[in-house]
Each structure stands twice: as structure tokens, then as C-alpha cells.
PDB file of C-alpha atoms and ligand atoms in Angstrom:
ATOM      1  CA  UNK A  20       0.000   0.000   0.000  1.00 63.00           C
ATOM      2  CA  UNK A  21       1.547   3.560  -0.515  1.00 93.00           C
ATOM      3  CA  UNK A  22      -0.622   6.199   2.155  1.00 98.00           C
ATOM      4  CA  UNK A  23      -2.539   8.885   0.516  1.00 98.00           C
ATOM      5  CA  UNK A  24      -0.027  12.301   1.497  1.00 98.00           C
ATOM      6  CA  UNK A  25      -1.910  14.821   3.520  1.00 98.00           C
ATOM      7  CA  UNK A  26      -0.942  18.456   2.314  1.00 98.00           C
ATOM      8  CA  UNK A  27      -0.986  20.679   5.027  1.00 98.00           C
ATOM      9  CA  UNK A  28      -0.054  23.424   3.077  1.00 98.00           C
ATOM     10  CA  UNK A  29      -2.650  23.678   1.029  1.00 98.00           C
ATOM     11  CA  UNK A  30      -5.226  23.111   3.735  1.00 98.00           C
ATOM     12  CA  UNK A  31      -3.425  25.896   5.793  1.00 98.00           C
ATOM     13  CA  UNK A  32      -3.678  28.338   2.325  1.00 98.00           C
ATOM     14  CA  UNK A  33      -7.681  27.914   2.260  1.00 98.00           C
ATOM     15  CA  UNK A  34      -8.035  28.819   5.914  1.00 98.00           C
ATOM     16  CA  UNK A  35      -5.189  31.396   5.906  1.00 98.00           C
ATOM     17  CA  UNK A  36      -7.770  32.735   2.537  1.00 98.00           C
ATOM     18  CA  UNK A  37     -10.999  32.251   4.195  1.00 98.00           C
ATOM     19  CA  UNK A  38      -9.510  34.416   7.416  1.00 99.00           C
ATOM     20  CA  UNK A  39      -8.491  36.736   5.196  1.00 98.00           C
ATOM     21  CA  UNK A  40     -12.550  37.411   3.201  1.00 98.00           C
ATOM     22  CA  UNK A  41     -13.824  37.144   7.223  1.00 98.00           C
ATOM     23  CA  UNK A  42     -11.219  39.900   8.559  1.00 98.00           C
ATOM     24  CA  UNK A  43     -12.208  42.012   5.003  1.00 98.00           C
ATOM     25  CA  UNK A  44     -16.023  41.783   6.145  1.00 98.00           C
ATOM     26  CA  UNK A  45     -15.434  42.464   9.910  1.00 98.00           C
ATOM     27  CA  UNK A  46     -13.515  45.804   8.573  1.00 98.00           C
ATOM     28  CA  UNK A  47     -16.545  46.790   6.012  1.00 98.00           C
ATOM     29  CA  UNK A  48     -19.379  45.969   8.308  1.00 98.00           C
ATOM     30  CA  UNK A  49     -17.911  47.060  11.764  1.00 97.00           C
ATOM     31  CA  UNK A  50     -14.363  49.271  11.071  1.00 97.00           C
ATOM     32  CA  UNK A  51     -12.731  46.350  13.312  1.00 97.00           C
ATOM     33  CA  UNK A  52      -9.501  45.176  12.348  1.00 98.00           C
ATOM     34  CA  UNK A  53      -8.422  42.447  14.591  1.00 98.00           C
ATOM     35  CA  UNK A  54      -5.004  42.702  16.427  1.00 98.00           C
ATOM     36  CA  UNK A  55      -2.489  40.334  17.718  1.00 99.00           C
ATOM     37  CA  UNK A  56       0.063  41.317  20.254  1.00 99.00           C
ATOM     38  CA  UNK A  57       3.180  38.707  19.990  1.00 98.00           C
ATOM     39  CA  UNK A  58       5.509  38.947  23.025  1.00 98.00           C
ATOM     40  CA  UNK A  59       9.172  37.826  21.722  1.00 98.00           C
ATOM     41  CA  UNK A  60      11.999  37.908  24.799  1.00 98.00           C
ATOM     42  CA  UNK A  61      15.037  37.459  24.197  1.00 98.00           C
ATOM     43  CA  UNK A  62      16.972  36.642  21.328  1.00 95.00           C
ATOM     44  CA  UNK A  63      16.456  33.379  20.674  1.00 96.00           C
ATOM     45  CA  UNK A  64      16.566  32.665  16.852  1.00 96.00           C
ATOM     46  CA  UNK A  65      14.299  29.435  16.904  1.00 95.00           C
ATOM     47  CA  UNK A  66      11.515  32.057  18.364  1.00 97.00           C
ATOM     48  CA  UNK A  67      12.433  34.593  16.230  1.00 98.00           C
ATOM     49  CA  UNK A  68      11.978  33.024  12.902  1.00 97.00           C
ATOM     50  CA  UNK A  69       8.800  31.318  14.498  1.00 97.00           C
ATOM     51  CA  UNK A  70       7.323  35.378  15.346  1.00 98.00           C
ATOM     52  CA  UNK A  71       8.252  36.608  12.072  1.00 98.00           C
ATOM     53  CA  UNK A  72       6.161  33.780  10.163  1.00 98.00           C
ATOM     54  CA  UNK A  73       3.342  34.720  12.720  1.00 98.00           C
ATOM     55  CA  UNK A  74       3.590  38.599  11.887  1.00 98.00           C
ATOM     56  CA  UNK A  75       3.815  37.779   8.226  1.00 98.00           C
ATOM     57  CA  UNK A  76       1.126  35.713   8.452  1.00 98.00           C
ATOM     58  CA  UNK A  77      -1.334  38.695  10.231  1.00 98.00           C
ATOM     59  CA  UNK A  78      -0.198  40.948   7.417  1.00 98.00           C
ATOM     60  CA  UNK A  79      -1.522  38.528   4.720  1.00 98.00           C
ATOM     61  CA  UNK A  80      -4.562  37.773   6.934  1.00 98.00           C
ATOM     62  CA  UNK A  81      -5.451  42.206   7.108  1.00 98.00           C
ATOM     63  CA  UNK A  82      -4.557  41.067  11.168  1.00 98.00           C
ATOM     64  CA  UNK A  83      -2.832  44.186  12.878  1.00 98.00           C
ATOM     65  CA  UNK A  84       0.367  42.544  14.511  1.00 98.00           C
ATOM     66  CA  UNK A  85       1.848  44.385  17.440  1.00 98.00           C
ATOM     67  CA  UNK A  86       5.058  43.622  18.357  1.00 98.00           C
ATOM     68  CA  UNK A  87       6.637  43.332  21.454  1.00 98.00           C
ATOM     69  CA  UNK A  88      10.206  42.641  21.647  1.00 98.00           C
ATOM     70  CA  UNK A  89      11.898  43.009  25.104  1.00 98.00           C
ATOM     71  CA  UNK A  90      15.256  41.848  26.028  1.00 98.00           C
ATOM     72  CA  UNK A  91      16.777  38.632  27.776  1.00 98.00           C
ATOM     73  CA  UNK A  92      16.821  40.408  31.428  1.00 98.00           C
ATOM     74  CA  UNK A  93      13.196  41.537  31.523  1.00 98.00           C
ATOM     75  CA  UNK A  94      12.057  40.766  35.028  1.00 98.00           C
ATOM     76  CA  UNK A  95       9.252  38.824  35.889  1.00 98.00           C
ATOM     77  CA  UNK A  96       7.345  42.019  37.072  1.00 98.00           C
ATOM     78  CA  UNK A  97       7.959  44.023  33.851  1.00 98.00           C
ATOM     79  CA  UNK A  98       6.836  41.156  31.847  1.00 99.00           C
ATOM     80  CA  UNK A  99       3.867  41.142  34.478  1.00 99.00           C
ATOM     81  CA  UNK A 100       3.199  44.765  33.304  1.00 99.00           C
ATOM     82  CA  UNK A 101       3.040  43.834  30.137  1.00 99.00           C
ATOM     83  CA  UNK A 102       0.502  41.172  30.052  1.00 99.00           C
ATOM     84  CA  UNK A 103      -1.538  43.486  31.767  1.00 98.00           C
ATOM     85  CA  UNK A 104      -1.696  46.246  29.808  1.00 98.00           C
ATOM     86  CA  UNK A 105      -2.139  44.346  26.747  1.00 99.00           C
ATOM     87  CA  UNK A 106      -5.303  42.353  28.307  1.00 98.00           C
ATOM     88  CA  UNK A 107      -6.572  46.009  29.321  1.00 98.00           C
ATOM     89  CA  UNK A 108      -5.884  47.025  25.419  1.00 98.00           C
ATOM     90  CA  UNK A 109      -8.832  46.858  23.281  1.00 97.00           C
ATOM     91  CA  UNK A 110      -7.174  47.201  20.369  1.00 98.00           C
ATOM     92  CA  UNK A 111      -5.471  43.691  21.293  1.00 98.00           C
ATOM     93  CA  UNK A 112      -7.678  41.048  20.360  1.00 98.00           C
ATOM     94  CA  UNK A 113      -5.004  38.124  21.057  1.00 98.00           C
ATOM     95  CA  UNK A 114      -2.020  37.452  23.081  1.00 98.00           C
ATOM     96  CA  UNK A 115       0.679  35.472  22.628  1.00 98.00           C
ATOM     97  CA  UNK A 116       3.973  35.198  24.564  1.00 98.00           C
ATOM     98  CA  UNK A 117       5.889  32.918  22.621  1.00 98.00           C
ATOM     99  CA  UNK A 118       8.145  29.955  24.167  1.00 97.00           C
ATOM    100  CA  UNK A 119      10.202  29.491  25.969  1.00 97.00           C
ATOM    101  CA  UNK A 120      11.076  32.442  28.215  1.00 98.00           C
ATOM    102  CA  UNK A 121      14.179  33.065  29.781  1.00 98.00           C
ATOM    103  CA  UNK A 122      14.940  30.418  32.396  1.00 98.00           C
ATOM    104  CA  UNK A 123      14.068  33.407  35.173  1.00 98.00           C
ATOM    105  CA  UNK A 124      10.630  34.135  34.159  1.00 98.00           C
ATOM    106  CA  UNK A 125       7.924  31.951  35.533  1.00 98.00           C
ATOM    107  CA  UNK A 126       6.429  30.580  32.580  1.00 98.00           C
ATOM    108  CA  UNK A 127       2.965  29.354  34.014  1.00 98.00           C
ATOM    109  CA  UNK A 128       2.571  32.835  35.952  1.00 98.00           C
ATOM    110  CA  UNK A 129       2.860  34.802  32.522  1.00 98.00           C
ATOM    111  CA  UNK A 130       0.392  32.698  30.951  1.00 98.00           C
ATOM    112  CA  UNK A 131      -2.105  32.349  33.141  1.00 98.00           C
ATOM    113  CA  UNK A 132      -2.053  36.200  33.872  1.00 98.00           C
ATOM    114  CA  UNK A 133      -3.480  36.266  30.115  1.00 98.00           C
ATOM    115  CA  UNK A 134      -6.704  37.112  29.898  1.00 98.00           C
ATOM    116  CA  UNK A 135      -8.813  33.911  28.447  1.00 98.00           C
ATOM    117  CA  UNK A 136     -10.861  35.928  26.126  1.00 98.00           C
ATOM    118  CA  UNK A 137      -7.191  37.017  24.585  1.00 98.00           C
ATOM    119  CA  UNK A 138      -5.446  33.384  24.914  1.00 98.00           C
ATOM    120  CA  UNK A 139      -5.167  32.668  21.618  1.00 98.00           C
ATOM    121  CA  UNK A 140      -2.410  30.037  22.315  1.00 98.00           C
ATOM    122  CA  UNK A 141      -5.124  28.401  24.316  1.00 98.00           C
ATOM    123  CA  UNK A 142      -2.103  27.165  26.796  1.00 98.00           C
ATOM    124  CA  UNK A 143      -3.582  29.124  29.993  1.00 98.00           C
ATOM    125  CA  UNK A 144      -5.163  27.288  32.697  1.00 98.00           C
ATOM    126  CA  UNK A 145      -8.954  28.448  32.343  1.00 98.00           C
ATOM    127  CA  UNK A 146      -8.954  27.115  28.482  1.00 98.00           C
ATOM    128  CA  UNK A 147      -6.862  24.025  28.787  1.00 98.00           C
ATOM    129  CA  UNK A 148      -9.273  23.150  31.990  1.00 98.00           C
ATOM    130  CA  UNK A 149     -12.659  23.991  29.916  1.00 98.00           C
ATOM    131  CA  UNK A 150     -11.643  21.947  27.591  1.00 98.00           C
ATOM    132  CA  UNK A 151     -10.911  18.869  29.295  1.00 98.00           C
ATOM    133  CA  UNK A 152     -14.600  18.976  30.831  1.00 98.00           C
ATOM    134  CA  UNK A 153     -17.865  17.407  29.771  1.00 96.00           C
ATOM    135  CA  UNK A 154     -20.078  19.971  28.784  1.00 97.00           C
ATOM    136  CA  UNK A 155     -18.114  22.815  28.745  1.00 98.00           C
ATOM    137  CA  UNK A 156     -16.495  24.951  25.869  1.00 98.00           C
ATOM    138  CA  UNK A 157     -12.868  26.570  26.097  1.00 98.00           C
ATOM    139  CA  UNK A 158     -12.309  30.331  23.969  1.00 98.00           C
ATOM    140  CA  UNK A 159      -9.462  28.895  21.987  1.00 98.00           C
ATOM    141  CA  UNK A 160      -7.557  25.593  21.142  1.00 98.00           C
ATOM    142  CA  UNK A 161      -3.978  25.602  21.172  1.00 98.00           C
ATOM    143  CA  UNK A 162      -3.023  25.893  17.689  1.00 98.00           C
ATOM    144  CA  UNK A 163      -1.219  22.421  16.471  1.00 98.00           C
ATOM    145  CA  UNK A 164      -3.745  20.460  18.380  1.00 98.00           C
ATOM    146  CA  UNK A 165      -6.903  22.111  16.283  1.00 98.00           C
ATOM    147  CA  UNK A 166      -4.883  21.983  13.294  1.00 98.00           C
ATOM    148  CA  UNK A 167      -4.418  18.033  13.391  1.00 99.00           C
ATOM    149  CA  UNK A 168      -7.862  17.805  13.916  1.00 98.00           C
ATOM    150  CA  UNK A 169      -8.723  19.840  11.019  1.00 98.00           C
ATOM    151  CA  UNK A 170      -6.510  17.883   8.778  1.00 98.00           C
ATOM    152  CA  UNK A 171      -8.876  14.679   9.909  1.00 98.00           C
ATOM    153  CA  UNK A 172     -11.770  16.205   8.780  1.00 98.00           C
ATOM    154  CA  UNK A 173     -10.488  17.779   5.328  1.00 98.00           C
ATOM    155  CA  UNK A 174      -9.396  13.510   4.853  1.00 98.00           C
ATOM    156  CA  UNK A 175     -12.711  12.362   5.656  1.00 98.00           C
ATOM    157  CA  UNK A 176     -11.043  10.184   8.436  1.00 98.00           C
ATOM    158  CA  UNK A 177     -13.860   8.394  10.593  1.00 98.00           C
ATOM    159  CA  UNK A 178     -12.918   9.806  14.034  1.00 99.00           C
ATOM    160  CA  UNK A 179     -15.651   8.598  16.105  1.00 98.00           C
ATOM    161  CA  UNK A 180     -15.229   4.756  17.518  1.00 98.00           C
ATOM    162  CA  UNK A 181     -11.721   4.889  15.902  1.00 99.00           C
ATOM    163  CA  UNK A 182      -8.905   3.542  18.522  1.00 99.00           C
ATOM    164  CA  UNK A 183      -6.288   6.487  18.464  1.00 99.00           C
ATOM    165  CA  UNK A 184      -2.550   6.497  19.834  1.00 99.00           C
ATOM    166  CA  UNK A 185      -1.078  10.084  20.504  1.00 98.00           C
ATOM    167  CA  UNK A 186       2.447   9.865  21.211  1.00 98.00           C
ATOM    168  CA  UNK A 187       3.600  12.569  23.991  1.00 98.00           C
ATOM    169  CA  UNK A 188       1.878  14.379  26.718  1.00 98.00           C
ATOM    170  CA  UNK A 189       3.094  17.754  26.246  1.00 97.00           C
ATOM    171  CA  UNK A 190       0.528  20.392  27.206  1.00 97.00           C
ATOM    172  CA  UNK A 191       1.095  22.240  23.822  1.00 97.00           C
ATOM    173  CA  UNK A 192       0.289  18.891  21.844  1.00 98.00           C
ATOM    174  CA  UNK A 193      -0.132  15.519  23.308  1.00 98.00           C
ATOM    175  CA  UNK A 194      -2.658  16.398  26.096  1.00 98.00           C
ATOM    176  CA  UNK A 195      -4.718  19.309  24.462  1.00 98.00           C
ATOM    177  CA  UNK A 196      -4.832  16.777  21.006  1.00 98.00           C
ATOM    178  CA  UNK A 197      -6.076  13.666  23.109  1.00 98.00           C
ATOM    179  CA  UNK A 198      -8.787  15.691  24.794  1.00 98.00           C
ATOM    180  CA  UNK A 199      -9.986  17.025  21.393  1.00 98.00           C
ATOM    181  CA  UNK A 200      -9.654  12.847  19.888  1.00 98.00           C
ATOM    182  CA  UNK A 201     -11.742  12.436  23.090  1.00 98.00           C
ATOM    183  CA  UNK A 202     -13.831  14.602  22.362  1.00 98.00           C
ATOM    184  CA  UNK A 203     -14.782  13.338  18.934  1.00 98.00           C
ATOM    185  CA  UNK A 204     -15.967  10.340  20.603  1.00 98.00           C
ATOM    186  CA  UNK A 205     -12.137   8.389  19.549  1.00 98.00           C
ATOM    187  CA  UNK A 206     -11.136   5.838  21.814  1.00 98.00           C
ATOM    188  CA  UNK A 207      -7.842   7.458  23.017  1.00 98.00           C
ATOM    189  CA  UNK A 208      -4.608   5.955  24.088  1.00 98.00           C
ATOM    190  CA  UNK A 209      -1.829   8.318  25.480  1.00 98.00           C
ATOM    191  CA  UNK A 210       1.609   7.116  24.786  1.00 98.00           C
ATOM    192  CA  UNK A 211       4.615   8.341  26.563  1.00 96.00           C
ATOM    193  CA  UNK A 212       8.375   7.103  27.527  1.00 92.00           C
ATOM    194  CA  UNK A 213       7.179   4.529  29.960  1.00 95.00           C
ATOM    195  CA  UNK A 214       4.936   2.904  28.042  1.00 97.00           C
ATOM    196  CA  UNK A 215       5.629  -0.716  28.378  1.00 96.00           C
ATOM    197  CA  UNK A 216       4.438  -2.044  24.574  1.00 95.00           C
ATOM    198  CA  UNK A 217       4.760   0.708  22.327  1.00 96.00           C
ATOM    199  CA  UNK A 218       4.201  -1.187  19.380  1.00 95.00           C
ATOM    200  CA  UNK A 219       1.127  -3.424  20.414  1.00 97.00           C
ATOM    201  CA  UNK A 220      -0.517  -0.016  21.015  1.00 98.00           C
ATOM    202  CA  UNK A 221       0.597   1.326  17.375  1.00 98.00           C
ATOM    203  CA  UNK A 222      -0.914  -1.883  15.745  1.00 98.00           C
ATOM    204  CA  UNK A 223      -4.463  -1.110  17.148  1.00 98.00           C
ATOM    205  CA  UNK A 224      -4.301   2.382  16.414  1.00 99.00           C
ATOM    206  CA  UNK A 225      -6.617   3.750  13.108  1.00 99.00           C
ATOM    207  CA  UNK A 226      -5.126   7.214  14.168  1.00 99.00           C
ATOM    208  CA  UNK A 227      -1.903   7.620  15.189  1.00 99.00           C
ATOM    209  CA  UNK A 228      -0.426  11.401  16.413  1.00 99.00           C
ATOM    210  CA  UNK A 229       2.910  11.597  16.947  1.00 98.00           C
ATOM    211  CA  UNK A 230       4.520  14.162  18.858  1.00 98.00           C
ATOM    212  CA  UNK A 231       6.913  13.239  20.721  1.00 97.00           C
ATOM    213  CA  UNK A 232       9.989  14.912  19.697  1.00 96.00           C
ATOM    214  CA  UNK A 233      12.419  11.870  18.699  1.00 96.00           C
ATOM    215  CA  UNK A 234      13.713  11.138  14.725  1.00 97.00           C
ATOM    216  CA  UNK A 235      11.809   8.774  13.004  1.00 98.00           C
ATOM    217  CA  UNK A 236      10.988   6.860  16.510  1.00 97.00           C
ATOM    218  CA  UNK A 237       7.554   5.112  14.785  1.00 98.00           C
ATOM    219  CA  UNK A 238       8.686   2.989  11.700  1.00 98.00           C
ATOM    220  CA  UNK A 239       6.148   1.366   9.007  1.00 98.00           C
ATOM    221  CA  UNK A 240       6.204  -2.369  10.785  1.00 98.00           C
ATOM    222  CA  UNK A 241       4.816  -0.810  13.894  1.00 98.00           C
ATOM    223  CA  UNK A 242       1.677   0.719  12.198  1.00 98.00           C
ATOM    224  CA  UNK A 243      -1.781  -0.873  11.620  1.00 98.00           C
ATOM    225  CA  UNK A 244      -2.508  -1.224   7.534  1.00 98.00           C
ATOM    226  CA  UNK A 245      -4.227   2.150   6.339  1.00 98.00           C
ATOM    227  CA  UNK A 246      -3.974   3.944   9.464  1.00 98.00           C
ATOM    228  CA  UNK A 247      -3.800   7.699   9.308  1.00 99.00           C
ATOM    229  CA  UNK A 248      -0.701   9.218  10.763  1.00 99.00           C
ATOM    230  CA  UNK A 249      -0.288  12.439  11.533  1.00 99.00           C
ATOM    231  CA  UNK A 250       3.302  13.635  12.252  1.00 98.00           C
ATOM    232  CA  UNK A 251       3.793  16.470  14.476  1.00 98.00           C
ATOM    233  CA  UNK A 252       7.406  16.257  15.198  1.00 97.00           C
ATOM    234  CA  UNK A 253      10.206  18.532  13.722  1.00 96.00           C
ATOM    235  CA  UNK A 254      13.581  17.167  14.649  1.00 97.00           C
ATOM    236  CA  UNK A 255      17.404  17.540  13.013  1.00 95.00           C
ATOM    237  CA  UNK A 256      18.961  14.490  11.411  1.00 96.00           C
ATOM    238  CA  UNK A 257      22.227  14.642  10.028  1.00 96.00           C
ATOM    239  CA  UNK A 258      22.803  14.735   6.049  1.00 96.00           C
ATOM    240  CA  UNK A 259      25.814  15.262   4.907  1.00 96.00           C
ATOM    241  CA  UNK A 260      24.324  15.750   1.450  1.00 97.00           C
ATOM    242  CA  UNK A 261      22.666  18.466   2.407  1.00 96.00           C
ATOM    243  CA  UNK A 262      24.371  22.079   1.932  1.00 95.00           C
ATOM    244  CA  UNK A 263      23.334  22.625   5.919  1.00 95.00           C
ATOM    245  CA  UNK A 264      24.088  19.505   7.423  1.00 97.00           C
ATOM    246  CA  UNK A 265      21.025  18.282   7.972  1.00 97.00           C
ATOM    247  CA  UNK A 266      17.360  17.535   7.063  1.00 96.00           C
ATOM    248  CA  UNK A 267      14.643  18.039   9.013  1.00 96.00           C
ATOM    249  CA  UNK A 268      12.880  14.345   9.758  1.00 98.00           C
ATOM    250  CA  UNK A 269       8.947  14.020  11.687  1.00 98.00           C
ATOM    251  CA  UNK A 270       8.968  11.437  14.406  1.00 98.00           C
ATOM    252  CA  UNK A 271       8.085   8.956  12.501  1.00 98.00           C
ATOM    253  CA  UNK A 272       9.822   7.069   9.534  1.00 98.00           C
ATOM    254  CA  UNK A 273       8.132   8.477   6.601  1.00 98.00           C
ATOM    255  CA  UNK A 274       9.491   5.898   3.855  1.00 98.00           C
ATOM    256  CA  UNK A 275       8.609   2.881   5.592  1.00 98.00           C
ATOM    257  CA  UNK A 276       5.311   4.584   7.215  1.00 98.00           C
ATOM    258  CA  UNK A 277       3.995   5.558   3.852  1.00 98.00           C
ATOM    259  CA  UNK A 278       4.254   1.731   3.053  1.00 98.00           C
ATOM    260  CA  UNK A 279       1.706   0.623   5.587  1.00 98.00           C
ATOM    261  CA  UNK A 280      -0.584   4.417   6.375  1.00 98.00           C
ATOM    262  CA  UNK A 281      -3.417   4.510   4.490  1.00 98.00           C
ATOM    263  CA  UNK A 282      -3.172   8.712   4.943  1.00 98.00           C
ATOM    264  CA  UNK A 283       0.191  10.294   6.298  1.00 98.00           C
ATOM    265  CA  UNK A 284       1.351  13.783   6.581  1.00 98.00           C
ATOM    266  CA  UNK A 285       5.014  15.008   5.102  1.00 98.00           C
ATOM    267  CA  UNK A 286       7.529  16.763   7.028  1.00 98.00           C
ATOM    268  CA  UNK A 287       8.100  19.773   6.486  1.00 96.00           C
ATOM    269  CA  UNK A 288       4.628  21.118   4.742  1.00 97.00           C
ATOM    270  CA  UNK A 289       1.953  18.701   7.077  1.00 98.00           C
ATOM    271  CA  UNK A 290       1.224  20.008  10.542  1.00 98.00           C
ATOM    272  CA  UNK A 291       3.519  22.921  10.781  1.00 97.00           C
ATOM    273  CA  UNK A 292       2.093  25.283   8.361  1.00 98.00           C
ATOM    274  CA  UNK A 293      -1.441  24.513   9.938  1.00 98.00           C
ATOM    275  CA  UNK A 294      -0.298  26.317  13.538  1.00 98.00           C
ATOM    276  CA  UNK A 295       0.256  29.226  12.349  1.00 98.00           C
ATOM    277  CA  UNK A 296      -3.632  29.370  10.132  1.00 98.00           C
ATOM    278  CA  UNK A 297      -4.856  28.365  12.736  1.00 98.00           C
ATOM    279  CA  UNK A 298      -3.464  31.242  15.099  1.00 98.00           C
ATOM    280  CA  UNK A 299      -5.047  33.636  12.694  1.00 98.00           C
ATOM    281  CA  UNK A 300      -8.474  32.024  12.976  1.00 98.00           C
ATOM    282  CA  UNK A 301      -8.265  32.224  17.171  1.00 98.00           C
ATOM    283  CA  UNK A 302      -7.376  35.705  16.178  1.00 98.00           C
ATOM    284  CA  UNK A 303     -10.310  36.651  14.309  1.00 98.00           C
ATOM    285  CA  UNK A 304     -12.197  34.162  16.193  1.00 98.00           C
ATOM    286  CA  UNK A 305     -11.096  36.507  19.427  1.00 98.00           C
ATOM    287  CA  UNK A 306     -12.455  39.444  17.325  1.00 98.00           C
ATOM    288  CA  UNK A 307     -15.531  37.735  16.989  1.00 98.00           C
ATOM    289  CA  UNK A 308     -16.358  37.395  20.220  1.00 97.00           C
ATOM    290  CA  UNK A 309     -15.480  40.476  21.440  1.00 94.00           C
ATOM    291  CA  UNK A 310     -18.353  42.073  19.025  1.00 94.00           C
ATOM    292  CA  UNK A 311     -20.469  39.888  20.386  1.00 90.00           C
ATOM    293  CA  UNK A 312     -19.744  41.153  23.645  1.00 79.00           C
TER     294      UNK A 312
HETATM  295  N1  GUN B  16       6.735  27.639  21.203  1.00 52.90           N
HETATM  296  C1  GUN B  16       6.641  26.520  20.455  1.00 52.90           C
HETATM  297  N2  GUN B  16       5.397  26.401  19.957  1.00 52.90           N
HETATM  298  C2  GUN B  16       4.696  27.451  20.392  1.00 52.90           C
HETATM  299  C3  GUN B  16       3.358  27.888  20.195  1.00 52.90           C
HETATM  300  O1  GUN B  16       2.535  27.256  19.522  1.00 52.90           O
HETATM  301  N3  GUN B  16       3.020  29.049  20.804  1.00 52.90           N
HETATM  302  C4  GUN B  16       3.890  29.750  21.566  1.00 52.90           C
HETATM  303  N4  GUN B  16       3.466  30.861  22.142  1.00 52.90           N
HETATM  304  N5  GUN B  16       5.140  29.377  21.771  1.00 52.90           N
HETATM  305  C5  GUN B  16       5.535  28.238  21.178  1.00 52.90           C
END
């Protein structure tokens, strides 16, 4: 069997396009442009690069991007300050502080101090704890979570009564994307490090979501035949062929994956460009709501 590929880019292009006609009619019918404040500290390049494709991004959307850029040694109070007067901004329709922050900044305290109507990250306590519960609604979705589940849908995948694997329980990916599974009425398994059978898990599994963070960790052989596999992971592999050094690899083995999947997505061009569409629609989607108001 060779897997159908799942192209995230293009399914990131229509929603990036359909944000963009929805922020053109909020403008015409209201005069409200929607605005996202990104908080970069530091220097870190990683970051950097991600912020820039997140500002470019807003500017192709009509989003207003407002950019925050304080150094390494802001203390936890200033940063405080910040947050603050950016939820108390009404021309700020979405927050995000992007990670990580400098090892002296309390990380938890600076997102929770968000306000949840402008947690467009959807990492802060009040969203991730509405979501986990029966019944009740969070503002936002973190961004890769809602974008794997949107690539299920565009693929037609049968979500509800599937048995799904995620692999990882990070609280920017494996938890917030298992809730969401959940949600859909999967049958979810969460995978981690100690996980005593890895592989008997992966054979059962008509979805699999990796993100774990470790080169090509699920191969072909451990995969049931025409499961979809979503690949989350971004890691460095050495190729000495390559004019940089290296090529960037998912976490799992695409070659021999591709074999077995019935649906899998490429790395680069599968989950990663759906974060960042998906950012703009919390963004309008933040907009939205404030109208509403
Ligand atoms: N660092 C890595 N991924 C993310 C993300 O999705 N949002 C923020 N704010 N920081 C990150």
C-alpha cells in the first residue's frame, strides 16, 4: 500500500484565505480590524523566525500585529506589566507570549495572567481546563492540536469509535490533542516514555499522532494497515548531502510509514504550516467574540 499524502499546506492556504474574506467583512461591516500582540523575549533565533512567520502571516490575513520585543533580562514584574496592559488594550484582540522564556521568568505565571478571552495560544489554565470537561467549551484551542484535527476532517477520516494512539503528553500537543480525539468520541490511548508495549498499542491504532519529539521513533512495521498518521514532530537528522548539514525528519519514519498508512502527513509542509492558520483564525475568532460582547 503507498498512504494517501496529507498536504498541510494547502489546507493551511484555504483557511489562511478564508480568514483573510472574514477579517475584510469584519472591517466593512464594523471598522474592526483584529489585532495580535506577539511577546518575543530574548533573542532566541528558533523564536524569532517562528514570530516573524506569525507577523507575516497577520499581514496577509489584514490582522494588525503588534510587536513586542523586550530583552533577555526583563524581570518577571515588567513582563507582568506587560501582560496586563495588553489584556486592558482593546485594540489587542489576542495574546501570545511565545516559548520558551528566559529560564528566570515563571512561565505558568505569565500565561495564566493572560486574559482567556485574549489566549489565543489556548495554553492558559482556564482554556486548557474547559476543555478537558464534559459539557463545557474553552475560547481557543492551542493551535497544532486544532490543526491536526482539522486535517482529519479535510481527509474524511472516521474519528468517532476509531482507537487512536497520541504519542507525547506535552501540554502544547499531546494532552490538548487527546482531549480534542476524546472529544470526537475516539477511543484514546496516550503514549509516553514509559509505556511498556509501544508497538502493540501502534498496531491497534486507526489514528496515530505523533509528537513526541524523537527522529523517526515510529517505523512502518509498527503501524496498523491504512492507518492515518499524523506527524507532528520537527527534529534535526544529520545529512551530509545536504548544503546545511542536515534535514529536518517528523517522528516517525516516513518511507517505511507511507508503506503501511493509508493517509500520512510530510515533514516539512503537514502540521507545521497549519499552527500558524490556525493562530489567525483564534485571532479573528477573538475578534468575533469580542463584538459579540
Ligand atoms: N513555542 C513553540 N510552539 C509554540 C506555540 O505554539 N506558541 C507559543 N506561544 N510558543 C511556542
Amino acid at each position: 500500500m503507498s498512504a494517501n499524502i496529507i498536504d498541510g499546506k494547502a489546507i493551511a492556504q484555504k483557511i489562511r484565505d478564508q480568514v483573510a474574506t472574514d477579517v475584510a467583512a469584519m472591517q466593512l461591516e464594523h471598522g474592526i480590524t483584529p489585532g495580535l500582540a506577539t511577546v518575543l523575549v530574548g533573542e532566541d533565533t528558533a523564536s524569532a523566525t517562528y514570530v516573524r512567520m506569525k507577523r507575516k502571516a497577520c499581514e496577509e490575513t489584514g490582522i494588525r500585529s503588534i510587536a513586542h520585543e523586550p530583552s533577555a533580562d526583563i524581570t518577571q514584574a515588567e513582563l507582568e506589566t506587560l501582560v496586563r496592559s495588553l489584556n486592558d488594550d482593546p485594540a489587542v484582540n489576542g495574546i501570545l507570549v511565545q516559548l520558551p522564556l528566559p529560564d528566570h521568568i515563571n512561565t505558568n505565571r505569565i500565561i495564566d495572567l493572560i486574559a482567556p478571552e485574549k489566549d489565543v495560544d489556548g495554553f492558559g489554565v482556564t482554556n486548557m481546563g474547559l476543555l478537558s470537561m464534559k459539557g463545557r467549551d474553552p475560547n481557543f484551542v492551542a493551535c497544532t492540536p486544532s490543526g491536526v484535527m482539522v486535517l482529519l476532517e479535510e481527509i474524511g477520516a472516521q474519528v468517532s469509535g476509531a482507537d487512536a494512539v497520541v504519542l507525547g503528553r506535552s501540554n502544547i500537543v499531546g494532552i490538548p490533542v487527546a482531549m480534542l480525539l476524546q472529544r470526537a468520541n475516539a477511543t484514546v490511548t496516550i503514549a509516553h516514555s514509559r509505556t511498556k508495549d509501544l508497538a502493540s498499542h501502534l498496531k491497534k491504532a486507526d489514528i496515530v499522532v505523533a509528537a513526541v519529539g524523537r527522529a523517526e521513533m515510529v517505523t512502518g512495521e509498527m503501524l496498523k494497515p491504512g492507518a492515518v498518521v499524523i506527524d507532528v514532530g520537527i527534529n534535526r537528522k544529520d545529512d551530509p548531502t545536504r548544503k546545511r548539514g542536515y534535514r529536518l525528519v517528523g517522528d516517525v519514519e516516513y518511507d517505511s510509514a507511507a508503506e503501511v498508512a493509508g493517509w500520512i502527513t510530510p515533514v516539512p509542509g503537514g502540521v507545521g504550516p497549519m499552527t500558524i492558520a490556525m493562530l489567525m483564525r483564534n485571532t479573528l475568532h477573538a475578534a468575533q467574540m469580542m463584538l459579540r460582547d
